[in-house]
PDB file of C-alpha atoms in Angstrom:
ATOM      1  CA  MET H   1      91.832  47.331-266.630  1.00  0.00           C
ATOM      2  CA  LEU H   2      92.884  44.358-268.906  1.00  0.00           C
ATOM      3  CA  ASN H   3      94.926  41.169-267.121  1.00  0.00           C
ATOM      4  CA  THR H   4      97.705  41.095-269.353  1.00  0.00           C
ATOM      5  CA  GLU H   5     100.848  39.356-268.187  1.00  0.00           C
ATOM      6  CA  ILE H   6     103.978  39.325-270.142  1.00  0.00           C
ATOM      7  CA  LEU H   7     106.726  36.779-269.955  1.00  0.00           C
ATOM      8  CA  LEU H   8     110.441  39.038-270.344  1.00  0.00           C
ATOM      9  CA  THR H   9     113.028  36.653-271.721  1.00  0.00           C
ATOM     10  CA  ILE H  10     116.579  37.408-272.076  1.00  0.00           C
ATOM     11  CA  LYS H  11     119.407  35.769-274.340  1.00  0.00           C
ATOM     12  CA  LEU H  12     123.563  35.824-274.388  1.00  0.00           C
ATOM     13  CA  GLN H  13     125.479  34.720-277.859  1.00  0.00           C
ATOM     14  CA  GLN H  14     121.616  33.253-278.314  1.00  0.00           C
ATOM     15  CA  GLN H  15     121.744  31.440-275.726  1.00  0.00           C
ATOM     16  CA  LEU H  16     118.907  31.657-272.462  1.00  0.00           C
ATOM     17  CA  PHE H  17     120.399  33.966-269.852  1.00  0.00           C
ATOM     18  CA  VAL H  18     117.187  34.809-268.028  1.00  0.00           C
ATOM     19  CA  ASP H  19     113.892  34.361-267.899  1.00  0.00           C
ATOM     20  CA  PRO H  20     111.020  34.026-265.197  1.00  0.00           C
ATOM     21  CA  LYS H  21     111.719  30.431-264.145  1.00  0.00           C
ATOM     22  CA  ARG H  22     115.221  31.723-263.357  1.00  0.00           C
ATOM     23  CA  VAL H  23     114.318  35.342-262.087  1.00  0.00           C
ATOM     24  CA  ARG H  24     113.050  33.405-259.436  1.00  0.00           C
ATOM     25  CA  LEU H  25     115.411  31.159-258.247  1.00  0.00           C
ATOM     26  CA  LEU H  26     118.240  34.187-258.065  1.00  0.00           C
ATOM     27  CA  LYS H  27     115.233  35.734-256.218  1.00  0.00           C
ATOM     28  CA  GLU H  28     115.546  32.588-253.655  1.00  0.00           C
ATOM     29  CA  ILE H  29     119.170  32.535-253.558  1.00  0.00           C
ATOM     30  CA  GLN H  30     119.242  36.455-252.497  1.00  0.00           C
ATOM     31  CA  LYS H  31     116.047  36.227-249.715  1.00  0.00           C
ATOM     32  CA  CYS H  32     117.276  33.213-248.291  1.00  0.00           C
ATOM     33  CA  GLY H  33     121.572  32.770-249.247  1.00  0.00           C
ATOM     34  CA  SER H  34     120.954  28.901-249.690  1.00  0.00           C
ATOM     35  CA  ILE H  35     120.606  27.062-253.346  1.00  0.00           C
ATOM     36  CA  ASN H  36     119.168  24.297-252.164  1.00  0.00           C
ATOM     37  CA  GLN H  37     116.699  26.185-250.446  1.00  0.00           C
ATOM     38  CA  ALA H  38     116.066  28.306-252.774  1.00  0.00           C
ATOM     39  CA  ALA H  39     115.388  25.263-254.988  1.00  0.00           C
ATOM     40  CA  LYS H  40     113.004  24.149-252.695  1.00  0.00           C
ATOM     41  CA  ASN H  41     110.805  27.910-252.539  1.00  0.00           C
ATOM     42  CA  ALA H  42     111.308  27.948-256.110  1.00  0.00           C
ATOM     43  CA  LYS H  43     109.447  24.518-256.670  1.00  0.00           C
ATOM     44  CA  VAL H  44     112.808  23.303-258.352  1.00  0.00           C
ATOM     45  CA  SER H  45     115.216  20.069-258.025  1.00  0.00           C
ATOM     46  CA  TYR H  46     117.910  20.232-256.324  1.00  0.00           C
ATOM     47  CA  LYS H  47     119.729  19.384-259.305  1.00  0.00           C
ATOM     48  CA  SER H  48     117.677  21.812-262.045  1.00  0.00           C
ATOM     49  CA  ALA H  49     118.285  24.807-260.105  1.00  0.00           C
ATOM     50  CA  TRP H  50     122.501  23.982-260.692  1.00  0.00           C
ATOM     51  CA  ASP H  51     121.686  23.392-264.048  1.00  0.00           C
ATOM     52  CA  HIS H  52     120.286  26.494-264.818  1.00  0.00           C
ATOM     53  CA  LEU H  53     121.875  28.609-262.635  1.00  0.00           C
ATOM     54  CA  ALA H  54     125.278  26.725-264.561  1.00  0.00           C
ATOM     55  CA  ALA H  55     123.458  27.530-267.718  1.00  0.00           C
ATOM     56  CA  MET H  56     123.544  31.324-266.446  1.00  0.00           C
ATOM     57  CA  ASN H  57     127.163  31.035-266.032  1.00  0.00           C
ATOM     58  CA  ASP H  58     128.375  29.749-268.557  1.00  0.00           C
ATOM     59  CA  ILE H  59     127.509  32.953-270.978  1.00  0.00           C
ATOM     60  CA  SER H  60     127.141  35.532-268.411  1.00  0.00           C
ATOM     61  CA  PRO H  61     130.171  38.594-268.432  1.00  0.00           C
ATOM     62  CA  LYS H  62     130.145  38.177-264.605  1.00  0.00           C
ATOM     63  CA  PRO H  63     130.392  36.238-262.314  1.00  0.00           C
ATOM     64  CA  LEU H  64     126.287  36.037-260.141  1.00  0.00           C
ATOM     65  CA  LEU H  65     127.229  33.995-257.744  1.00  0.00           C
ATOM     66  CA  GLU H  66     129.863  33.910-254.670  1.00  0.00           C
ATOM     67  CA  ARG H  67     130.698  31.291-251.900  1.00  0.00           C
ATOM     68  CA  ASN H  68     130.282  31.809-248.182  1.00  0.00           C
ATOM     69  CA  VAL H  69     132.090  29.803-247.046  1.00  0.00           C
ATOM     70  CA  GLY H  70     131.742  28.812-242.758  1.00  0.00           C
ATOM     71  CA  GLY H  71     130.523  31.662-240.273  1.00  0.00           C
ATOM     72  CA  LYS H  72     128.362  32.144-237.878  1.00  0.00           C
ATOM     73  CA  ASN H  73     124.929  30.655-240.091  1.00  0.00           C
ATOM     74  CA  GLY H  74     127.943  27.867-241.325  1.00  0.00           C
ATOM     75  CA  GLY H  75     128.366  29.655-244.905  1.00  0.00           C
ATOM     76  CA  GLY H  76     126.063  30.175-247.996  1.00  0.00           C
ATOM     77  CA  THR H  77     125.145  32.155-251.272  1.00  0.00           C
ATOM     78  CA  GLU H  78     124.636  35.167-252.096  1.00  0.00           C
ATOM     79  CA  LEU H  79     123.860  36.966-255.429  1.00  0.00           C
ATOM     80  CA  THR H  80     126.887  39.142-256.472  1.00  0.00           C
ATOM     81  CA  VAL H  81     126.619  42.772-257.416  1.00  0.00           C
ATOM     82  CA  TYR H  82     125.624  42.146-261.138  1.00  0.00           C
ATOM     83  CA  ALA H  83     123.363  39.942-260.091  1.00  0.00           C
ATOM     84  CA  GLN H  84     121.673  42.529-258.301  1.00  0.00           C
ATOM     85  CA  ARG H  85     121.387  44.408-260.705  1.00  0.00           C
ATOM     86  CA  LEU H  86     120.717  42.040-263.259  1.00  0.00           C
ATOM     87  CA  LEU H  87     117.314  41.347-260.976  1.00  0.00           C
ATOM     88  CA  GLN H  88     116.081  45.325-260.586  1.00  0.00           C
ATOM     89  CA  LEU H  89     117.271  45.796-264.168  1.00  0.00           C
ATOM     90  CA  TYR H  90     115.325  42.360-265.495  1.00  0.00           C
ATOM     91  CA  ASP H  91     111.614  43.878-262.659  1.00  0.00           C
ATOM     92  CA  LEU H  92     112.795  47.410-265.183  1.00  0.00           C
ATOM     93  CA  LEU H  93     112.015  46.548-268.253  1.00  0.00           C
ATOM     94  CA  GLU H  94     109.189  44.391-266.589  1.00  0.00           C
ATOM     95  CA  LYS H  95     107.232  46.843-266.031  1.00  0.00           C
ATOM     96  CA  THR H  96     107.609  49.172-268.483  1.00  0.00           C
ATOM     97  CA  GLN H  97     107.554  46.730-270.770  1.00  0.00           C
ATOM     98  CA  GLU H  98     103.419  46.475-269.828  1.00  0.00           C
ATOM     99  CA  LYS H  99     103.157  50.064-269.636  1.00  0.00           C
ATOM    100  CA  ALA H 100     104.146  49.802-273.347  1.00  0.00           C
ATOM    101  CA  PHE H 101     101.371  46.985-274.311  1.00  0.00           C
ATOM    102  CA  HIS H 102      99.386  50.226-272.334  1.00  0.00           C
ATOM    103  CA  ILE H 103      99.610  52.755-274.445  1.00  0.00           C
ATOM    104  CA  LEU H 104      97.962  50.606-277.222  1.00  0.00           C
ATOM    105  CA  GLN H 105      94.543  51.191-276.097  1.00  0.00           C
ATOM    106  CA  ASP H 106      95.803  55.155-276.549  1.00  0.00           C
ATOM    107  CA  GLU H 107      94.908  55.616-280.487  1.00  0.00           C
ATOM    108  CA  SER H 108      95.836  59.095-280.339  1.00  0.00           C
ATOM    109  CA  LEU H 109      99.114  58.479-279.661  1.00  0.00           C
ATOM    110  CA  PRO H 110     101.711  57.417-282.268  1.00  0.00           C
ATOM    111  CA  LEU H 111     103.893  54.862-282.546  1.00  0.00           C
ATOM    112  CA  ASP H 112     106.607  55.545-284.931  1.00  0.00           C
ATOM    113  CA  SER H 113     108.384  57.569-281.726  1.00  0.00           C
ATOM    114  CA  VAL H 114     110.182  56.468-278.839  1.00  0.00           C
ATOM    115  CA  LEU H 115     110.386  59.160-277.720  1.00  0.00           C
ATOM    116  CA  HIS H 116     106.651  60.516-277.725  1.00  0.00           C
ATOM    117  CA  ALA H 117     105.481  56.481-276.559  1.00  0.00           C
ATOM    118  CA  THR H 118     108.378  56.708-273.703  1.00  0.00           C
ATOM    119  CA  ALA H 119     107.074  60.214-272.296  1.00  0.00           C
ATOM    120  CA  ARG H 120     103.177  59.144-272.503  1.00  0.00           C
ATOM    121  CA  PHE H 121     103.961  56.346-270.362  1.00  0.00           C
ATOM    122  CA  SER H 122     106.871  56.995-267.876  1.00  0.00           C
ATOM    123  CA  LEU H 123     107.266  60.965-267.989  1.00  0.00           C
ATOM    124  CA  GLN H 124     105.781  63.587-265.602  1.00  0.00           C
ATOM    125  CA  SER H 125     105.937  66.660-265.304  1.00  0.00           C
ATOM    126  CA  SER H 126     104.021  69.778-264.064  1.00  0.00           C
ATOM    127  CA  ALA H 127     103.951  71.944-267.300  1.00  0.00           C
ATOM    128  CA  ARG H 128     101.070  72.726-268.938  1.00  0.00           C
ATOM    129  CA  ASN H 129     102.602  72.381-272.476  1.00  0.00           C
ATOM    130  CA  GLN H 130     103.993  69.676-273.894  1.00  0.00           C
ATOM    131  CA  PHE H 131     105.433  69.170-277.103  1.00  0.00           C
ATOM    132  CA  PHE H 132     106.904  66.947-279.673  1.00  0.00           C
ATOM    133  CA  GLY H 133     109.110  67.627-283.338  1.00  0.00           C
ATOM    134  CA  LYS H 134     112.230  67.635-285.094  1.00  0.00           C
ATOM    135  CA  ILE H 135     115.031  69.671-285.194  1.00  0.00           C
ATOM    136  CA  ALA H 136     115.463  71.836-287.532  1.00  0.00           C
ATOM    137  CA  ASN H 137     118.364  73.885-287.819  1.00  0.00           C
ATOM    138  CA  LEU H 138     120.941  74.694-285.016  1.00  0.00           C
ATOM    139  CA  ARG H 139     122.584  78.515-284.539  1.00  0.00           C
ATOM    140  CA  HIS H 140     125.514  78.298-282.474  1.00  0.00           C
ATOM    141  CA  GLU H 141     125.900  82.021-280.951  1.00  0.00           C
ATOM    142  CA  ASN H 142     128.498  82.489-278.554  1.00  0.00           C
ATOM    143  CA  ILE H 143     127.960  79.762-275.152  1.00  0.00           C
ATOM    144  CA  HIS H 144     124.239  79.706-276.723  1.00  0.00           C
ATOM    145  CA  CYS H 145     122.762  78.079-279.401  1.00  0.00           C
ATOM    146  CA  PHE H 146     119.798  78.342-280.704  1.00  0.00           C
ATOM    147  CA  VAL H 147     117.484  75.032-281.212  1.00  0.00           C
ATOM    148  CA  ASP H 148     114.259  75.204-284.116  1.00  0.00           C
ATOM    149  CA  ILE H 149     112.259  72.698-284.116  1.00  0.00           C
ATOM    150  CA  GLU H 150     109.196  71.950-286.028  1.00  0.00           C
ATOM    151  CA  ILE H 151     105.987  70.464-284.430  1.00  0.00           C
ATOM    152  CA  GLN H 152     103.273  69.365-287.093  1.00  0.00           C
ATOM    153  CA  GLY H 153     100.167  71.753-286.599  1.00  0.00           C
ATOM    154  CA  LEU H 154     102.334  74.905-286.136  1.00  0.00           C
ATOM    155  CA  PRO H 155     102.489  77.725-288.534  1.00  0.00           C
ATOM    156  CA  GLN H 156     106.874  78.290-287.432  1.00  0.00           C
ATOM    157  CA  HIS H 157     109.203  76.880-285.628  1.00  0.00           C
ATOM    158  CA  LEU H 158     109.156  76.996-281.849  1.00  0.00           C
ATOM    159  CA  THR H 159     112.707  78.739-281.183  1.00  0.00           C
ATOM    160  CA  VAL H 160     114.654  77.239-277.800  1.00  0.00           C
ATOM    161  CA  SER H 161     117.632  78.669-276.885  1.00  0.00           C
ATOM    162  CA  ILE H 162     120.057  76.233-274.229  1.00  0.00           C
ATOM    163  CA  THR H 163     124.046  76.174-273.869  1.00  0.00           C
ATOM    164  CA  GLU H 164     126.517  74.976-275.801  1.00  0.00           C
ATOM    165  CA  LYS H 165     127.512  72.279-273.873  1.00  0.00           C
ATOM    166  CA  SER H 166     122.996  71.377-273.412  1.00  0.00           C
ATOM    167  CA  VAL H 167     123.912  70.447-277.213  1.00  0.00           C
ATOM    168  CA  VAL H 168     126.360  68.560-276.469  1.00  0.00           C
ATOM    169  CA  ARG H 169     125.004  66.579-273.785  1.00  0.00           C
ATOM    170  CA  LEU H 170     121.627  66.181-275.337  1.00  0.00           C
ATOM    171  CA  LYS H 171     123.611  64.569-278.355  1.00  0.00           C
ATOM    172  CA  LEU H 172     121.452  67.332-280.647  1.00  0.00           C
ATOM    173  CA  VAL H 173     121.609  66.630-284.630  1.00  0.00           C
ATOM    174  CA  LEU H 174     119.328  67.775-287.129  1.00  0.00           C
ATOM    175  CA  GLY H 175     116.090  64.986-287.514  1.00  0.00           C
ATOM    176  CA  LYS H 176     116.312  64.267-284.040  1.00  0.00           C
ATOM    177  CA  GLU H 177     113.393  64.151-281.710  1.00  0.00           C
ATOM    178  CA  VAL H 178     112.973  66.392-278.351  1.00  0.00           C
ATOM    179  CA  MET H 179     110.232  66.887-276.298  1.00  0.00           C
ATOM    180  CA  MET H 180     109.982  71.056-275.470  1.00  0.00           C
ATOM    181  CA  MET H 181     108.251  71.245-271.762  1.00  0.00           C
ATOM    182  CA  ILE H 182     107.014  75.241-270.883  1.00  0.00           C
ATOM    183  CA  LYS H 183     104.591  75.860-268.079  1.00  0.00           C
ATOM    184  CA  ALA H 184     101.187  77.894-268.637  1.00  0.00           C
ATOM    185  CA  PRO H 185     102.834  81.642-266.852  1.00  0.00           C
ATOM    186  CA  TRP H 186     106.037  81.101-269.364  1.00  0.00           C
ATOM    187  CA  VAL H 187     103.482  80.964-272.289  1.00  0.00           C
ATOM    188  CA  LYS H 188     102.526  85.596-272.413  1.00  0.00           C
ATOM    189  CA  ILE H 189      99.405  86.909-273.823  1.00  0.00           C
ATOM    190  CA  GLN H 190     100.051  90.362-276.322  1.00  0.00           C
ATOM    191  CA  ARG H 191      96.957  91.942-278.295  1.00  0.00           C
ATOM    192  CA  HIS H 192      99.047  94.448-280.480  1.00  0.00           C
ATOM    193  CA  ALA H 193     101.027  93.146-283.467  1.00  0.00           C
ATOM    194  CA  PRO H 194     105.039  92.272-282.055  1.00  0.00           C
ATOM    195  CA  ALA H 195     107.806  93.323-283.906  1.00  0.00           C
ATOM    196  CA  GLU H 196     109.013  91.212-286.693  1.00  0.00           C
ATOM    197  CA  ASN H 197     112.346  90.244-285.230  1.00  0.00           C
ATOM    198  CA  MET H 198     111.304  88.420-282.531  1.00  0.00           C
ATOM    199  CA  LEU H 199     111.180  84.781-281.583  1.00  0.00           C
ATOM    200  CA  ASN H 200     108.616  82.686-280.740  1.00  0.00           C
ATOM    201  CA  ILE H 201     105.287  84.570-281.889  1.00  0.00           C
ATOM    202  CA  PHE H 202     101.800  82.908-282.882  1.00  0.00           C
ATOM    203  CA  PRO H 203      98.599  84.612-283.515  1.00  0.00           C
ATOM    204  CA  ALA H 204      96.312  82.549-281.376  1.00  0.00           C
ATOM    205  CA  GLN H 205      92.143  82.698-280.254  1.00  0.00           C
ATOM    206  CA  VAL H 206      90.717  82.407-276.997  1.00  0.00           C
ATOM    207  CA  LYS H 207      89.447  79.171-276.641  1.00  0.00           C
ATOM    208  CA  GLU H 208      88.624  78.987-272.942  1.00  0.00           C
ATOM    209  CA  ILE H 209      88.901  80.624-269.860  1.00  0.00           C
ATOM    210  CA  THR H 210      88.545  79.420-266.205  1.00  0.00           C
ATOM    211  CA  ASP H 211      88.756  81.577-263.278  1.00  0.00           C
ATOM    212  CA  LYS H 212      91.332  80.935-260.244  1.00  0.00           C
ATOM    213  CA  GLY H 213      90.692  83.936-258.413  1.00  0.00           C
ATOM    214  CA  GLU H 214      93.405  86.565-259.417  1.00  0.00           C
ATOM    215  CA  MET H 215      94.482  84.684-262.267  1.00  0.00           C
ATOM    216  CA  GLU H 216      93.221  83.131-265.071  1.00  0.00           C
ATOM    217  CA  GLU H 217      93.646  80.081-266.988  1.00  0.00           C
ATOM    218  CA  ILE H 218      93.648  80.088-270.530  1.00  0.00           C
ATOM    219  CA  ILE H 219      93.352  77.808-273.416  1.00  0.00           C
ATOM    220  CA  LEU H 220      94.562  79.413-276.926  1.00  0.00           C
ATOM    221  CA  THR H 221      94.554  77.476-280.316  1.00  0.00           C
ATOM    222  CA  VAL H 222      96.963  78.150-283.110  1.00  0.00           C
ATOM    223  CA  GLY H 223      97.429  76.921-286.605  1.00  0.00           C
ATOM    224  CA  LYS H 224      94.982  75.548-288.760  1.00  0.00           C
ATOM    225  CA  GLU H 225      94.955  72.108-287.089  1.00  0.00           C
ATOM    226  CA  ASP H 226      94.382  74.566-283.857  1.00  0.00           C
ATOM    227  CA  ILE H 227      97.431  73.280-281.496  1.00  0.00           C
ATOM    228  CA  GLU H 228      97.022  73.788-277.708  1.00  0.00           C
ATOM    229  CA  PHE H 229      98.481  75.994-274.959  1.00  0.00           C
ATOM    230  CA  CYS H 230      98.183  76.469-271.613  1.00  0.00           C
ATOM    231  CA  ALA H 231      98.487  80.139-270.273  1.00  0.00           C
ATOM    232  CA  THR H 232      97.963  82.114-266.814  1.00  0.00           C
ATOM    233  CA  SER H 233      97.007  86.124-266.510  1.00  0.00           C
ATOM    234  CA  THR H 234      96.110  88.035-263.989  1.00  0.00           C
ATOM    235  CA  GLN H 235      92.161  89.814-263.914  1.00  0.00           C
ATOM    236  CA  THR H 236      93.237  92.410-264.669  1.00  0.00           C
ATOM    237  CA  ASN H 237      94.848  91.732-268.313  1.00  0.00           C
ATOM    238  CA  GLN H 238      90.793  90.307-269.120  1.00  0.00           C
ATOM    239  CA  VAL H 239      90.843  89.477-272.642  1.00  0.00           C
ATOM    240  CA  LYS H 240      87.635  87.363-273.899  1.00  0.00           C
ATOM    241  CA  VAL H 241      86.828  84.016-275.742  1.00  0.00           C
ATOM    242  CA  ASN H 242      87.581  83.669-279.588  1.00  0.00           C
ATOM    243  CA  GLU H 243      88.909  86.991-279.125  1.00  0.00           C
ATOM    244  CA  GLN H 244      92.503  87.040-281.235  1.00  0.00           C
ATOM    245  CA  VAL H 245      96.235  87.748-279.706  1.00  0.00           C
ATOM    246  CA  TRP H 246      99.640  86.913-280.565  1.00  0.00           C
ATOM    247  CA  LEU H 247     101.277  84.672-278.243  1.00  0.00           C
ATOM    248  CA  TYR H 248     104.476  84.559-277.022  1.00  0.00           C
ATOM    249  CA  ILE H 249     106.741  82.850-275.750  1.00  0.00           C
ATOM    250  CA  ASP H 250     110.991  83.591-274.331  1.00  0.00           C
ATOM    251  CA  PRO H 251     113.341  81.150-276.306  1.00  0.00           C
ATOM    252  CA  GLU H 252     115.224  81.028-272.715  1.00  0.00           C
ATOM    253  CA  GLN H 253     112.045  79.845-271.214  1.00  0.00           C
ATOM    254  CA  ILE H 254     111.456  76.216-272.966  1.00  0.00           C
ATOM    255  CA  ILE H 255     112.526  73.016-271.702  1.00  0.00           C
ATOM    256  CA  LEU H 256     114.175  70.964-273.571  1.00  0.00           C
ATOM    257  CA  ALA H 257     114.747  67.086-273.589  1.00  0.00           C
ATOM    258  CA  THR H 258     115.175  63.777-274.896  1.00  0.00           C
ATOM    259  CA  LEU H 259     115.437  60.094-275.569  1.00  0.00           C
ATOM    260  CA  TYR H 260     119.827  59.814-276.031  1.00  0.00           C
TER     261      TYR H 260
END
């Protein structure tokens, strides 16, 4: 495991807004409610602390501090809701940067795809089958929309059926990058040739079979690049390794995701 240190700096109006030193100062104010004590805890002078806070407030879209006069403890200084959210955002960005750096070690992961990279280091799903592709066509029928997706290595498009409202919510357009998630039980195996008008039918080869008791976990490969699909099947519907079969996925049993 690499010991990395990523120092995040944010600028507003081409001026320094927050950096690790200023974030620590804000966090100390949040803990103790006193600028004087926060400066001591952050190991900066009182004047330096005030200079940092004044510089931040001058360019901040909203106030960062609020004073409490009087009261049981004689008053003090508290962070505004905006400042609290700023600290939460800073922590989130730090974690994201750290995870982003770690994917550098995986040379199989393309770094020209924001969705692919983000999903790899942040999204966890129980779906065994996860694919990335781009929208090739949108076919609207009543309240539904059939989304044809081009996946590198597959001989034909994978079609997903979603509602028109989902199309709008996901802001789907031609060429947009999307992620598809398919649970193993949704991948069906057929031995006989399908009807010509069926969607999501792919010729496949059985690569591997794992006995799971009453069920079998089956790995199938599709296309010249041997794209792998994982399916589950009952023992009564046994297939054999290297057998040529047909793989079918109902367009309504595919979960579609995108970044924006």
